[in-house]
Short mmCIF file of N, CA and C in Angstrom, two decimals:
data_model
loop_
_atom_site.label_atom_id
_atom_site.label_comp_id
_atom_site.label_asym_id
_atom_site.label_seq_id
_atom_site.Cartn_x
_atom_site.Cartn_y
_atom_site.Cartn_z
N UNK A 1 -0.80 15.85 15.85
CA UNK A 1 -0.19 14.55 15.63
C UNK A 1 -0.17 13.81 16.96
N UNK A 2 -0.54 12.55 16.90
CA UNK A 2 -0.53 11.72 18.10
C UNK A 2 0.91 11.53 18.58
N UNK A 3 1.05 11.12 19.83
CA UNK A 3 2.38 10.96 20.41
C UNK A 3 3.24 9.96 19.64
N UNK A 4 2.66 8.84 19.23
CA UNK A 4 3.42 7.81 18.52
C UNK A 4 2.58 7.28 17.36
N UNK A 5 2.41 8.09 16.32
CA UNK A 5 1.53 7.67 15.22
C UNK A 5 2.09 6.45 14.50
N UNK A 6 1.20 5.69 13.89
CA UNK A 6 1.61 4.56 13.07
C UNK A 6 2.17 5.11 11.77
N UNK A 7 3.37 4.68 11.45
CA UNK A 7 4.05 5.12 10.22
C UNK A 7 3.56 4.26 9.06
N UNK A 8 2.85 4.87 8.12
CA UNK A 8 2.32 4.15 6.96
C UNK A 8 3.04 4.57 5.69
N UNK A 9 3.58 3.61 4.97
CA UNK A 9 4.12 3.86 3.64
C UNK A 9 3.00 3.57 2.64
N UNK A 10 2.64 4.58 1.87
CA UNK A 10 1.62 4.44 0.83
C UNK A 10 2.37 4.29 -0.49
N UNK A 11 2.19 3.14 -1.14
CA UNK A 11 2.97 2.80 -2.33
C UNK A 11 2.08 2.86 -3.57
N UNK A 12 2.47 3.71 -4.53
CA UNK A 12 1.77 3.80 -5.81
C UNK A 12 2.36 2.72 -6.70
N UNK A 13 1.56 1.71 -7.04
CA UNK A 13 2.07 0.52 -7.70
C UNK A 13 2.13 0.56 -9.21
N UNK A 14 1.54 1.54 -9.86
CA UNK A 14 1.56 1.61 -11.32
C UNK A 14 2.61 2.61 -11.76
N UNK A 15 3.31 2.27 -12.84
CA UNK A 15 4.33 3.17 -13.39
C UNK A 15 4.04 3.55 -14.84
N UNK A 16 2.91 3.13 -15.38
CA UNK A 16 2.60 3.39 -16.78
C UNK A 16 2.41 4.88 -17.06
N UNK A 17 2.80 5.33 -18.24
CA UNK A 17 2.48 6.71 -18.63
C UNK A 17 0.96 6.88 -18.66
N UNK A 18 0.48 8.03 -18.20
CA UNK A 18 -0.95 8.30 -18.19
C UNK A 18 -1.71 7.58 -17.11
N UNK A 19 -1.02 7.01 -16.16
CA UNK A 19 -1.65 6.22 -15.10
C UNK A 19 -2.56 7.09 -14.23
N UNK A 20 -3.52 6.44 -13.60
CA UNK A 20 -4.49 7.12 -12.74
C UNK A 20 -4.09 6.99 -11.27
N UNK A 21 -3.11 6.17 -10.98
CA UNK A 21 -2.68 5.89 -9.61
C UNK A 21 -2.37 7.11 -8.76
N UNK A 22 -1.63 8.10 -9.28
CA UNK A 22 -1.34 9.27 -8.44
C UNK A 22 -2.59 10.03 -8.00
N UNK A 23 -3.62 10.05 -8.83
CA UNK A 23 -4.87 10.71 -8.44
C UNK A 23 -5.48 10.01 -7.24
N UNK A 24 -5.55 8.70 -7.31
CA UNK A 24 -6.12 7.91 -6.22
C UNK A 24 -5.24 8.02 -4.97
N UNK A 25 -3.94 7.87 -5.16
CA UNK A 25 -3.01 7.92 -4.02
C UNK A 25 -3.03 9.29 -3.34
N UNK A 26 -3.02 10.35 -4.13
CA UNK A 26 -3.03 11.69 -3.55
C UNK A 26 -4.30 11.95 -2.75
N UNK A 27 -5.45 11.47 -3.26
CA UNK A 27 -6.69 11.61 -2.50
C UNK A 27 -6.57 10.86 -1.17
N UNK A 28 -6.08 9.61 -1.23
CA UNK A 28 -5.97 8.81 -0.01
C UNK A 28 -5.03 9.47 0.99
N UNK A 29 -3.87 9.91 0.53
CA UNK A 29 -2.89 10.54 1.42
C UNK A 29 -3.48 11.80 2.06
N UNK A 30 -4.14 12.61 1.26
CA UNK A 30 -4.76 13.83 1.80
C UNK A 30 -5.80 13.48 2.87
N UNK A 31 -6.57 12.44 2.63
CA UNK A 31 -7.57 11.99 3.61
C UNK A 31 -6.88 11.47 4.87
N UNK A 32 -5.88 10.62 4.70
CA UNK A 32 -5.19 10.02 5.85
C UNK A 32 -4.46 11.06 6.68
N UNK A 33 -3.91 12.07 6.04
CA UNK A 33 -3.15 13.09 6.78
C UNK A 33 -4.01 13.96 7.69
N UNK A 34 -5.33 13.84 7.60
CA UNK A 34 -6.23 14.55 8.50
C UNK A 34 -6.28 13.87 9.87
N UNK A 35 -5.75 12.67 9.96
CA UNK A 35 -5.77 11.91 11.20
C UNK A 35 -4.49 12.15 11.99
N UNK A 36 -4.61 12.15 13.30
CA UNK A 36 -3.45 12.34 14.17
C UNK A 36 -2.74 11.02 14.47
N UNK A 37 -3.39 9.89 14.17
CA UNK A 37 -2.81 8.60 14.57
C UNK A 37 -1.96 7.93 13.49
N UNK A 38 -1.75 8.62 12.34
CA UNK A 38 -0.89 8.09 11.29
C UNK A 38 0.06 9.16 10.78
N UNK A 39 1.20 8.72 10.31
CA UNK A 39 2.15 9.56 9.58
C UNK A 39 2.40 8.87 8.25
N UNK A 40 2.38 9.62 7.18
CA UNK A 40 2.39 9.05 5.83
C UNK A 40 3.72 9.31 5.12
N UNK A 41 4.22 8.28 4.45
CA UNK A 41 5.36 8.40 3.53
C UNK A 41 4.86 7.88 2.19
N UNK A 42 4.73 8.75 1.20
CA UNK A 42 4.25 8.37 -0.13
C UNK A 42 5.42 7.91 -0.98
N UNK A 43 5.36 6.66 -1.43
CA UNK A 43 6.39 6.08 -2.28
C UNK A 43 5.77 5.81 -3.65
N UNK A 44 6.24 6.54 -4.66
CA UNK A 44 5.74 6.37 -6.02
C UNK A 44 6.78 5.58 -6.80
N UNK A 45 6.47 4.37 -7.18
CA UNK A 45 7.44 3.51 -7.87
C UNK A 45 7.88 4.09 -9.20
N UNK A 46 7.10 4.97 -9.81
CA UNK A 46 7.49 5.59 -11.07
C UNK A 46 8.58 6.63 -10.88
N UNK A 47 8.78 7.08 -9.67
CA UNK A 47 9.79 8.11 -9.41
C UNK A 47 11.15 7.52 -9.09
N UNK A 48 11.23 6.23 -8.90
CA UNK A 48 12.49 5.58 -8.56
C UNK A 48 12.86 4.57 -9.64
N UNK A 49 14.14 4.45 -9.91
CA UNK A 49 14.61 3.49 -10.89
C UNK A 49 14.60 2.10 -10.26
N UNK A 50 13.66 1.28 -10.68
CA UNK A 50 13.58 -0.07 -10.15
C UNK A 50 14.57 -0.98 -10.88
N UNK A 51 15.03 -2.04 -10.25
CA UNK A 51 15.98 -2.95 -10.91
C UNK A 51 15.38 -3.55 -12.18
N UNK A 52 16.23 -3.72 -13.19
CA UNK A 52 15.78 -4.30 -14.45
C UNK A 52 15.75 -5.83 -14.40
N UNK A 53 16.48 -6.41 -13.45
CA UNK A 53 16.55 -7.86 -13.33
C UNK A 53 16.24 -8.25 -11.90
N UNK A 54 15.47 -9.30 -11.76
CA UNK A 54 15.13 -9.76 -10.42
C UNK A 54 16.34 -10.45 -9.78
N UNK A 55 16.50 -10.23 -8.51
CA UNK A 55 17.55 -10.91 -7.76
C UNK A 55 17.10 -11.00 -6.31
N UNK A 56 17.86 -11.72 -5.52
CA UNK A 56 17.49 -11.87 -4.12
C UNK A 56 18.00 -10.71 -3.27
N UNK A 57 18.72 -9.78 -3.89
CA UNK A 57 19.20 -8.62 -3.13
C UNK A 57 18.88 -7.34 -3.90
N UNK A 58 18.44 -6.35 -3.17
CA UNK A 58 18.11 -5.06 -3.78
C UNK A 58 19.42 -4.30 -3.97
N UNK A 59 19.85 -4.10 -5.23
CA UNK A 59 21.17 -3.54 -5.47
C UNK A 59 21.15 -2.09 -5.94
N UNK A 60 20.09 -1.62 -6.55
CA UNK A 60 20.10 -0.24 -7.03
C UNK A 60 19.95 0.72 -5.87
N UNK A 61 20.43 1.93 -6.09
CA UNK A 61 20.30 2.97 -5.07
C UNK A 61 18.83 3.20 -4.74
N UNK A 62 17.97 3.19 -5.78
CA UNK A 62 16.54 3.40 -5.55
C UNK A 62 15.96 2.27 -4.70
N UNK A 63 16.35 1.03 -5.00
CA UNK A 63 15.84 -0.10 -4.22
C UNK A 63 16.32 -0.01 -2.77
N UNK A 64 17.55 0.44 -2.57
CA UNK A 64 18.05 0.61 -1.21
C UNK A 64 17.29 1.71 -0.49
N UNK A 65 17.00 2.80 -1.20
CA UNK A 65 16.25 3.91 -0.61
C UNK A 65 14.84 3.46 -0.25
N UNK A 66 14.19 2.77 -1.17
CA UNK A 66 12.85 2.26 -0.89
C UNK A 66 12.90 1.28 0.27
N UNK A 67 13.92 0.43 0.30
CA UNK A 67 14.06 -0.54 1.38
C UNK A 67 14.14 0.12 2.75
N UNK A 68 14.89 1.20 2.84
CA UNK A 68 15.01 1.91 4.12
C UNK A 68 13.66 2.52 4.51
N UNK A 69 12.94 3.03 3.53
CA UNK A 69 11.63 3.63 3.82
C UNK A 69 10.62 2.55 4.22
N UNK A 70 10.68 1.39 3.57
CA UNK A 70 9.79 0.28 3.95
C UNK A 70 10.13 -0.22 5.34
N UNK A 71 11.41 -0.29 5.64
CA UNK A 71 11.85 -0.76 6.95
C UNK A 71 11.34 0.16 8.06
N UNK A 72 11.30 1.46 7.80
CA UNK A 72 10.85 2.44 8.81
C UNK A 72 9.34 2.41 9.02
N UNK A 73 8.62 1.83 8.08
CA UNK A 73 7.16 1.82 8.17
C UNK A 73 6.65 0.79 9.16
N UNK A 74 5.54 1.15 9.83
CA UNK A 74 4.83 0.21 10.70
C UNK A 74 3.79 -0.58 9.92
N UNK A 75 3.43 -0.09 8.75
CA UNK A 75 2.42 -0.72 7.91
C UNK A 75 2.42 -0.07 6.54
N UNK A 76 1.60 -0.63 5.66
CA UNK A 76 1.62 -0.20 4.27
C UNK A 76 0.21 -0.09 3.69
N UNK A 77 0.09 0.80 2.72
CA UNK A 77 -1.10 0.86 1.88
C UNK A 77 -0.61 0.74 0.45
N UNK A 78 -1.09 -0.27 -0.24
CA UNK A 78 -0.73 -0.47 -1.64
C UNK A 78 -1.86 0.13 -2.49
N UNK A 79 -1.51 1.08 -3.34
CA UNK A 79 -2.47 1.67 -4.28
C UNK A 79 -2.19 1.01 -5.62
N UNK A 80 -3.15 0.20 -6.08
CA UNK A 80 -2.90 -0.59 -7.28
C UNK A 80 -4.08 -0.58 -8.24
N UNK A 81 -3.76 -0.54 -9.54
CA UNK A 81 -4.80 -0.80 -10.53
C UNK A 81 -4.90 -2.30 -10.75
N UNK A 82 -5.85 -2.67 -11.57
CA UNK A 82 -5.94 -4.05 -12.01
C UNK A 82 -5.58 -4.08 -13.48
N UNK A 83 -4.52 -4.83 -13.80
CA UNK A 83 -4.10 -5.03 -15.18
C UNK A 83 -4.29 -6.50 -15.50
N UNK A 84 -5.13 -6.82 -16.46
CA UNK A 84 -5.34 -8.20 -16.90
C UNK A 84 -5.63 -9.14 -15.73
N UNK A 85 -6.56 -8.73 -14.87
CA UNK A 85 -7.02 -9.51 -13.71
C UNK A 85 -5.96 -9.66 -12.62
N UNK A 86 -4.93 -8.83 -12.63
CA UNK A 86 -3.91 -8.91 -11.60
C UNK A 86 -3.30 -7.53 -11.37
N UNK A 87 -2.13 -7.48 -10.76
CA UNK A 87 -1.49 -6.22 -10.39
C UNK A 87 -0.28 -5.98 -11.29
N UNK A 88 0.26 -4.76 -11.31
CA UNK A 88 1.34 -4.40 -12.21
C UNK A 88 2.67 -5.09 -11.89
N UNK A 89 3.43 -5.38 -12.93
CA UNK A 89 4.75 -6.02 -12.79
C UNK A 89 5.72 -5.18 -11.97
N UNK A 90 5.79 -3.85 -12.13
CA UNK A 90 6.72 -3.08 -11.29
C UNK A 90 6.41 -3.21 -9.79
N UNK A 91 5.15 -3.37 -9.45
CA UNK A 91 4.79 -3.58 -8.05
C UNK A 91 5.33 -4.92 -7.57
N UNK A 92 5.18 -5.95 -8.37
CA UNK A 92 5.71 -7.27 -8.02
C UNK A 92 7.22 -7.21 -7.84
N UNK A 93 7.90 -6.48 -8.73
CA UNK A 93 9.34 -6.33 -8.63
C UNK A 93 9.72 -5.64 -7.32
N UNK A 94 9.02 -4.57 -6.98
CA UNK A 94 9.31 -3.85 -5.75
C UNK A 94 9.06 -4.72 -4.52
N UNK A 95 8.02 -5.53 -4.57
CA UNK A 95 7.73 -6.44 -3.45
C UNK A 95 8.84 -7.48 -3.33
N UNK A 96 9.21 -8.09 -4.46
CA UNK A 96 10.20 -9.16 -4.45
C UNK A 96 11.61 -8.68 -4.12
N UNK A 97 11.89 -7.41 -4.38
CA UNK A 97 13.22 -6.88 -4.08
C UNK A 97 13.44 -6.64 -2.60
N UNK A 98 12.42 -6.86 -1.81
CA UNK A 98 12.51 -6.67 -0.36
C UNK A 98 11.87 -7.88 0.31
N UNK A 99 12.30 -8.18 1.52
CA UNK A 99 11.75 -9.36 2.19
C UNK A 99 11.41 -9.06 3.64
N UNK A 100 12.42 -8.76 4.41
CA UNK A 100 12.19 -8.57 5.84
C UNK A 100 11.37 -7.33 6.14
N UNK A 101 11.38 -6.35 5.24
CA UNK A 101 10.64 -5.11 5.48
C UNK A 101 9.14 -5.33 5.60
N UNK A 102 8.61 -6.37 5.00
CA UNK A 102 7.16 -6.64 5.03
C UNK A 102 6.75 -7.46 6.25
N UNK A 103 7.68 -8.17 6.85
CA UNK A 103 7.35 -9.17 7.86
C UNK A 103 6.68 -8.57 9.10
N UNK A 104 5.62 -9.24 9.54
CA UNK A 104 4.90 -8.89 10.76
C UNK A 104 4.41 -7.43 10.76
N UNK A 105 3.98 -6.99 9.58
CA UNK A 105 3.42 -5.64 9.44
C UNK A 105 2.11 -5.74 8.67
N UNK A 106 1.17 -4.83 8.94
CA UNK A 106 -0.10 -4.87 8.23
C UNK A 106 -0.04 -4.18 6.88
N UNK A 107 -0.86 -4.68 5.98
CA UNK A 107 -0.95 -4.11 4.64
C UNK A 107 -2.41 -3.92 4.29
N UNK A 108 -2.73 -2.72 3.84
CA UNK A 108 -4.07 -2.41 3.35
C UNK A 108 -4.00 -2.07 1.88
N UNK A 109 -5.16 -2.08 1.23
CA UNK A 109 -5.19 -1.88 -0.21
C UNK A 109 -6.21 -0.80 -0.59
N UNK A 110 -5.77 0.05 -1.52
CA UNK A 110 -6.66 0.99 -2.21
C UNK A 110 -6.50 0.62 -3.67
N UNK A 111 -7.59 0.19 -4.29
CA UNK A 111 -7.49 -0.32 -5.65
C UNK A 111 -8.49 0.38 -6.57
N UNK A 112 -8.21 0.29 -7.84
CA UNK A 112 -9.08 0.93 -8.82
C UNK A 112 -9.01 0.16 -10.13
N UNK A 113 -10.05 0.31 -10.90
CA UNK A 113 -10.09 -0.37 -12.19
C UNK A 113 -11.47 -0.26 -12.79
N UNK A 114 -11.75 -1.16 -13.68
CA UNK A 114 -13.03 -1.17 -14.38
C UNK A 114 -14.12 -1.81 -13.53
N UNK A 115 -14.72 -2.85 -14.06
CA UNK A 115 -15.86 -3.50 -13.43
C UNK A 115 -15.53 -4.02 -12.04
N UNK A 116 -14.36 -4.61 -11.88
CA UNK A 116 -14.01 -5.20 -10.57
C UNK A 116 -13.39 -4.20 -9.62
N UNK A 117 -13.11 -3.00 -10.08
CA UNK A 117 -12.54 -1.98 -9.21
C UNK A 117 -11.17 -2.31 -8.65
N UNK A 118 -10.45 -3.22 -9.29
CA UNK A 118 -9.12 -3.60 -8.82
C UNK A 118 -9.10 -4.72 -7.81
N UNK A 119 -10.26 -5.24 -7.44
CA UNK A 119 -10.31 -6.25 -6.38
C UNK A 119 -9.63 -7.56 -6.75
N UNK A 120 -9.59 -7.90 -8.04
CA UNK A 120 -8.88 -9.13 -8.44
C UNK A 120 -7.37 -8.97 -8.23
N UNK A 121 -6.85 -7.77 -8.45
CA UNK A 121 -5.44 -7.51 -8.17
C UNK A 121 -5.16 -7.68 -6.68
N UNK A 122 -6.05 -7.18 -5.85
CA UNK A 122 -5.88 -7.29 -4.40
C UNK A 122 -5.88 -8.74 -3.96
N UNK A 123 -6.75 -9.55 -4.51
CA UNK A 123 -6.80 -10.96 -4.12
C UNK A 123 -5.47 -11.66 -4.44
N UNK A 124 -4.85 -11.31 -5.55
CA UNK A 124 -3.54 -11.90 -5.87
C UNK A 124 -2.47 -11.39 -4.90
N UNK A 125 -2.54 -10.11 -4.57
CA UNK A 125 -1.56 -9.54 -3.65
C UNK A 125 -1.65 -10.14 -2.25
N UNK A 126 -2.84 -10.50 -1.82
CA UNK A 126 -3.00 -11.10 -0.49
C UNK A 126 -2.16 -12.38 -0.38
N UNK A 127 -2.14 -13.20 -1.43
CA UNK A 127 -1.36 -14.44 -1.42
C UNK A 127 0.14 -14.14 -1.36
N UNK A 128 0.56 -13.15 -2.13
CA UNK A 128 1.98 -12.79 -2.16
C UNK A 128 2.43 -12.31 -0.78
N UNK A 129 1.64 -11.42 -0.17
CA UNK A 129 2.04 -10.88 1.13
C UNK A 129 1.94 -11.92 2.25
N UNK A 130 1.05 -12.88 2.13
CA UNK A 130 1.01 -13.96 3.12
C UNK A 130 2.31 -14.74 3.08
N UNK A 131 2.84 -14.97 1.90
CA UNK A 131 4.12 -15.68 1.76
C UNK A 131 5.26 -14.89 2.40
N UNK A 132 5.14 -13.57 2.44
CA UNK A 132 6.18 -12.71 3.01
C UNK A 132 5.95 -12.43 4.49
N UNK A 133 5.03 -13.16 5.10
CA UNK A 133 4.74 -13.04 6.54
C UNK A 133 4.15 -11.69 6.92
N UNK A 134 3.42 -11.07 6.01
CA UNK A 134 2.73 -9.83 6.30
C UNK A 134 1.27 -10.15 6.63
N UNK A 135 0.59 -9.20 7.24
CA UNK A 135 -0.81 -9.37 7.63
C UNK A 135 -1.64 -8.40 6.79
N UNK A 136 -2.49 -8.93 5.91
CA UNK A 136 -3.34 -8.03 5.13
C UNK A 136 -4.65 -7.81 5.89
N UNK A 137 -5.08 -6.56 5.93
CA UNK A 137 -6.34 -6.25 6.61
C UNK A 137 -7.50 -6.53 5.67
N UNK A 138 -8.63 -6.80 6.25
CA UNK A 138 -9.77 -7.25 5.49
C UNK A 138 -10.37 -6.20 4.57
N UNK A 139 -10.66 -5.01 5.11
CA UNK A 139 -11.36 -3.99 4.34
C UNK A 139 -10.44 -3.31 3.34
N UNK A 140 -11.02 -2.96 2.20
CA UNK A 140 -10.30 -2.37 1.08
C UNK A 140 -11.08 -1.16 0.57
N UNK A 141 -10.37 -0.17 0.07
CA UNK A 141 -11.01 0.95 -0.63
C UNK A 141 -10.91 0.62 -2.10
N UNK A 142 -12.06 0.54 -2.78
CA UNK A 142 -12.09 0.12 -4.18
C UNK A 142 -12.89 1.12 -5.01
N UNK A 143 -12.32 1.49 -6.15
CA UNK A 143 -12.99 2.40 -7.08
C UNK A 143 -13.29 1.67 -8.38
N UNK A 144 -14.58 1.41 -8.61
CA UNK A 144 -15.04 0.75 -9.83
C UNK A 144 -15.28 1.84 -10.88
N UNK A 145 -14.60 1.74 -12.02
CA UNK A 145 -14.70 2.79 -13.02
C UNK A 145 -14.12 4.09 -12.50
N UNK A 146 -12.93 4.02 -11.95
CA UNK A 146 -12.32 5.12 -11.18
C UNK A 146 -12.27 6.44 -11.93
N UNK A 147 -11.94 6.45 -13.18
CA UNK A 147 -11.78 7.71 -13.91
C UNK A 147 -13.07 8.54 -13.91
N UNK A 148 -14.20 7.87 -13.86
CA UNK A 148 -15.48 8.58 -13.84
C UNK A 148 -15.90 9.00 -12.44
N UNK A 149 -15.21 8.52 -11.42
CA UNK A 149 -15.60 8.81 -10.04
C UNK A 149 -14.89 10.01 -9.44
N UNK A 150 -13.86 10.52 -10.13
CA UNK A 150 -13.09 11.66 -9.65
C UNK A 150 -13.35 12.86 -10.54
N UNK A 151 -13.38 14.05 -9.92
CA UNK A 151 -13.59 15.26 -10.71
C UNK A 151 -12.25 15.77 -11.25
N UNK A 152 -12.27 16.91 -11.92
CA UNK A 152 -11.08 17.47 -12.56
C UNK A 152 -10.01 17.88 -11.55
N UNK A 153 -10.38 18.07 -10.29
CA UNK A 153 -9.40 18.46 -9.27
C UNK A 153 -8.78 17.26 -8.56
N UNK A 154 -9.19 16.04 -8.95
CA UNK A 154 -8.64 14.85 -8.33
C UNK A 154 -9.36 14.41 -7.07
N UNK A 155 -10.54 14.93 -6.85
CA UNK A 155 -11.35 14.57 -5.67
C UNK A 155 -12.50 13.67 -6.11
N UNK A 156 -12.92 12.75 -5.24
CA UNK A 156 -14.09 11.94 -5.58
C UNK A 156 -15.32 12.83 -5.76
N UNK A 157 -16.09 12.57 -6.81
CA UNK A 157 -17.30 13.35 -7.07
C UNK A 157 -18.30 13.18 -5.93
N UNK A 158 -18.38 11.96 -5.38
CA UNK A 158 -19.21 11.68 -4.21
C UNK A 158 -18.25 11.28 -3.09
N UNK A 159 -17.80 12.24 -2.27
CA UNK A 159 -16.70 11.97 -1.34
C UNK A 159 -17.02 11.10 -0.14
N UNK A 160 -18.29 11.01 0.27
CA UNK A 160 -18.60 10.31 1.51
C UNK A 160 -18.30 8.81 1.48
N UNK A 161 -18.78 8.05 0.48
CA UNK A 161 -18.51 6.59 0.50
C UNK A 161 -17.02 6.24 0.54
N UNK A 162 -16.16 6.85 -0.31
CA UNK A 162 -14.75 6.49 -0.21
C UNK A 162 -14.11 6.95 1.11
N UNK A 163 -14.58 8.05 1.68
CA UNK A 163 -14.04 8.51 2.96
C UNK A 163 -14.38 7.53 4.07
N UNK A 164 -15.59 7.00 4.08
CA UNK A 164 -15.99 6.01 5.07
C UNK A 164 -15.14 4.75 4.92
N UNK A 165 -14.95 4.30 3.67
CA UNK A 165 -14.14 3.10 3.43
C UNK A 165 -12.68 3.34 3.84
N UNK A 166 -12.16 4.53 3.55
CA UNK A 166 -10.77 4.84 3.92
C UNK A 166 -10.61 4.86 5.43
N UNK A 167 -11.59 5.40 6.14
CA UNK A 167 -11.49 5.42 7.61
C UNK A 167 -11.53 4.02 8.19
N UNK A 168 -12.36 3.14 7.63
CA UNK A 168 -12.38 1.75 8.10
C UNK A 168 -11.02 1.10 7.89
N UNK A 169 -10.46 1.30 6.70
CA UNK A 169 -9.15 0.74 6.39
C UNK A 169 -8.10 1.30 7.34
N UNK A 170 -8.10 2.61 7.54
CA UNK A 170 -7.11 3.23 8.41
C UNK A 170 -7.27 2.79 9.86
N UNK A 171 -8.50 2.64 10.32
CA UNK A 171 -8.73 2.15 11.69
C UNK A 171 -8.09 0.77 11.88
N UNK A 172 -8.28 -0.11 10.90
CA UNK A 172 -7.69 -1.45 10.98
C UNK A 172 -6.17 -1.39 10.92
N UNK A 173 -5.63 -0.56 10.03
CA UNK A 173 -4.18 -0.45 9.92
C UNK A 173 -3.55 0.14 11.18
N UNK A 174 -4.20 1.10 11.79
CA UNK A 174 -3.68 1.69 13.03
C UNK A 174 -3.68 0.63 14.14
N UNK A 175 -4.76 -0.13 14.26
CA UNK A 175 -4.82 -1.16 15.30
C UNK A 175 -3.71 -2.19 15.09
N UNK A 176 -3.65 -2.75 13.88
CA UNK A 176 -2.64 -3.77 13.59
C UNK A 176 -1.24 -3.18 13.63
N UNK A 177 -1.06 -1.98 13.11
CA UNK A 177 0.26 -1.36 13.09
C UNK A 177 0.82 -1.15 14.48
N UNK A 178 -0.02 -0.62 15.38
CA UNK A 178 0.43 -0.38 16.76
C UNK A 178 0.66 -1.71 17.48
N UNK A 179 -0.24 -2.66 17.30
CA UNK A 179 -0.11 -3.95 17.99
C UNK A 179 1.14 -4.70 17.53
N UNK A 180 1.36 -4.74 16.22
CA UNK A 180 2.52 -5.47 15.72
C UNK A 180 3.83 -4.73 15.99
N UNK A 181 3.80 -3.41 16.02
CA UNK A 181 5.00 -2.64 16.39
C UNK A 181 5.41 -3.00 17.82
N UNK A 182 4.44 -3.04 18.72
CA UNK A 182 4.73 -3.42 20.11
C UNK A 182 5.22 -4.86 20.20
N UNK A 183 4.58 -5.74 19.46
CA UNK A 183 4.97 -7.15 19.49
C UNK A 183 6.39 -7.34 18.95
N UNK A 184 6.74 -6.65 17.86
CA UNK A 184 8.10 -6.77 17.30
C UNK A 184 9.14 -6.22 18.27
N UNK A 185 8.79 -5.15 18.99
CA UNK A 185 9.72 -4.57 19.96
C UNK A 185 9.94 -5.52 21.14
N UNK A 186 8.87 -6.18 21.55
CA UNK A 186 8.97 -7.09 22.69
C UNK A 186 9.65 -8.39 22.32
N UNK A 187 9.33 -8.87 21.12
CA UNK A 187 9.86 -10.17 20.69
C UNK A 187 10.04 -10.12 19.17
N UNK A 188 11.27 -9.92 18.69
CA UNK A 188 11.50 -9.81 17.25
C UNK A 188 10.89 -11.00 16.48
N UNK A 189 10.32 -10.68 15.33
CA UNK A 189 9.68 -11.70 14.51
C UNK A 189 10.76 -12.49 13.76
N UNK A 190 10.61 -13.80 13.75
CA UNK A 190 11.54 -14.68 13.04
C UNK A 190 10.75 -15.49 12.02
N UNK A 191 11.13 -15.35 10.76
CA UNK A 191 10.44 -16.10 9.69
C UNK A 191 11.17 -17.38 9.38
#
């Protein structure tokens, strides 16, 4: 482990029964944990009780717990499917239930879906996170027809292309995460 690794919260954005998100997220986390320059906190939104009603304050114990974990992160990886050309409602709720935790931090995306591989969901998320003063990194890990790309053990059938894409994403997140962590320490971000 590096002396001061970038703390990345990896967020599984789908909560549907039978979802494929944990397979994708677990592969990504296993890949990322091979690096010494990151430390991973896996947050699965299906494991926490999200608020049933939107509000400007996170009131449930789960939302408070997630908030503390997001606050501790230097950056984020959102693992999202594409539902109806966009991202899941529970992910939007989790994003909206927090505000300052996203500010001046980098966000990367690992997406999956059918023909578009989840990229339309990512494009919508970029606008949302820009409004929250977060920095989205350019490169994305995308799985087109994801269910056919993973074997029965949850590993990509052809591991090299997604590993290369994941390393590019992680390289960008580490650079931005370390740079923005230093910048926030030197001069707190004000939105």
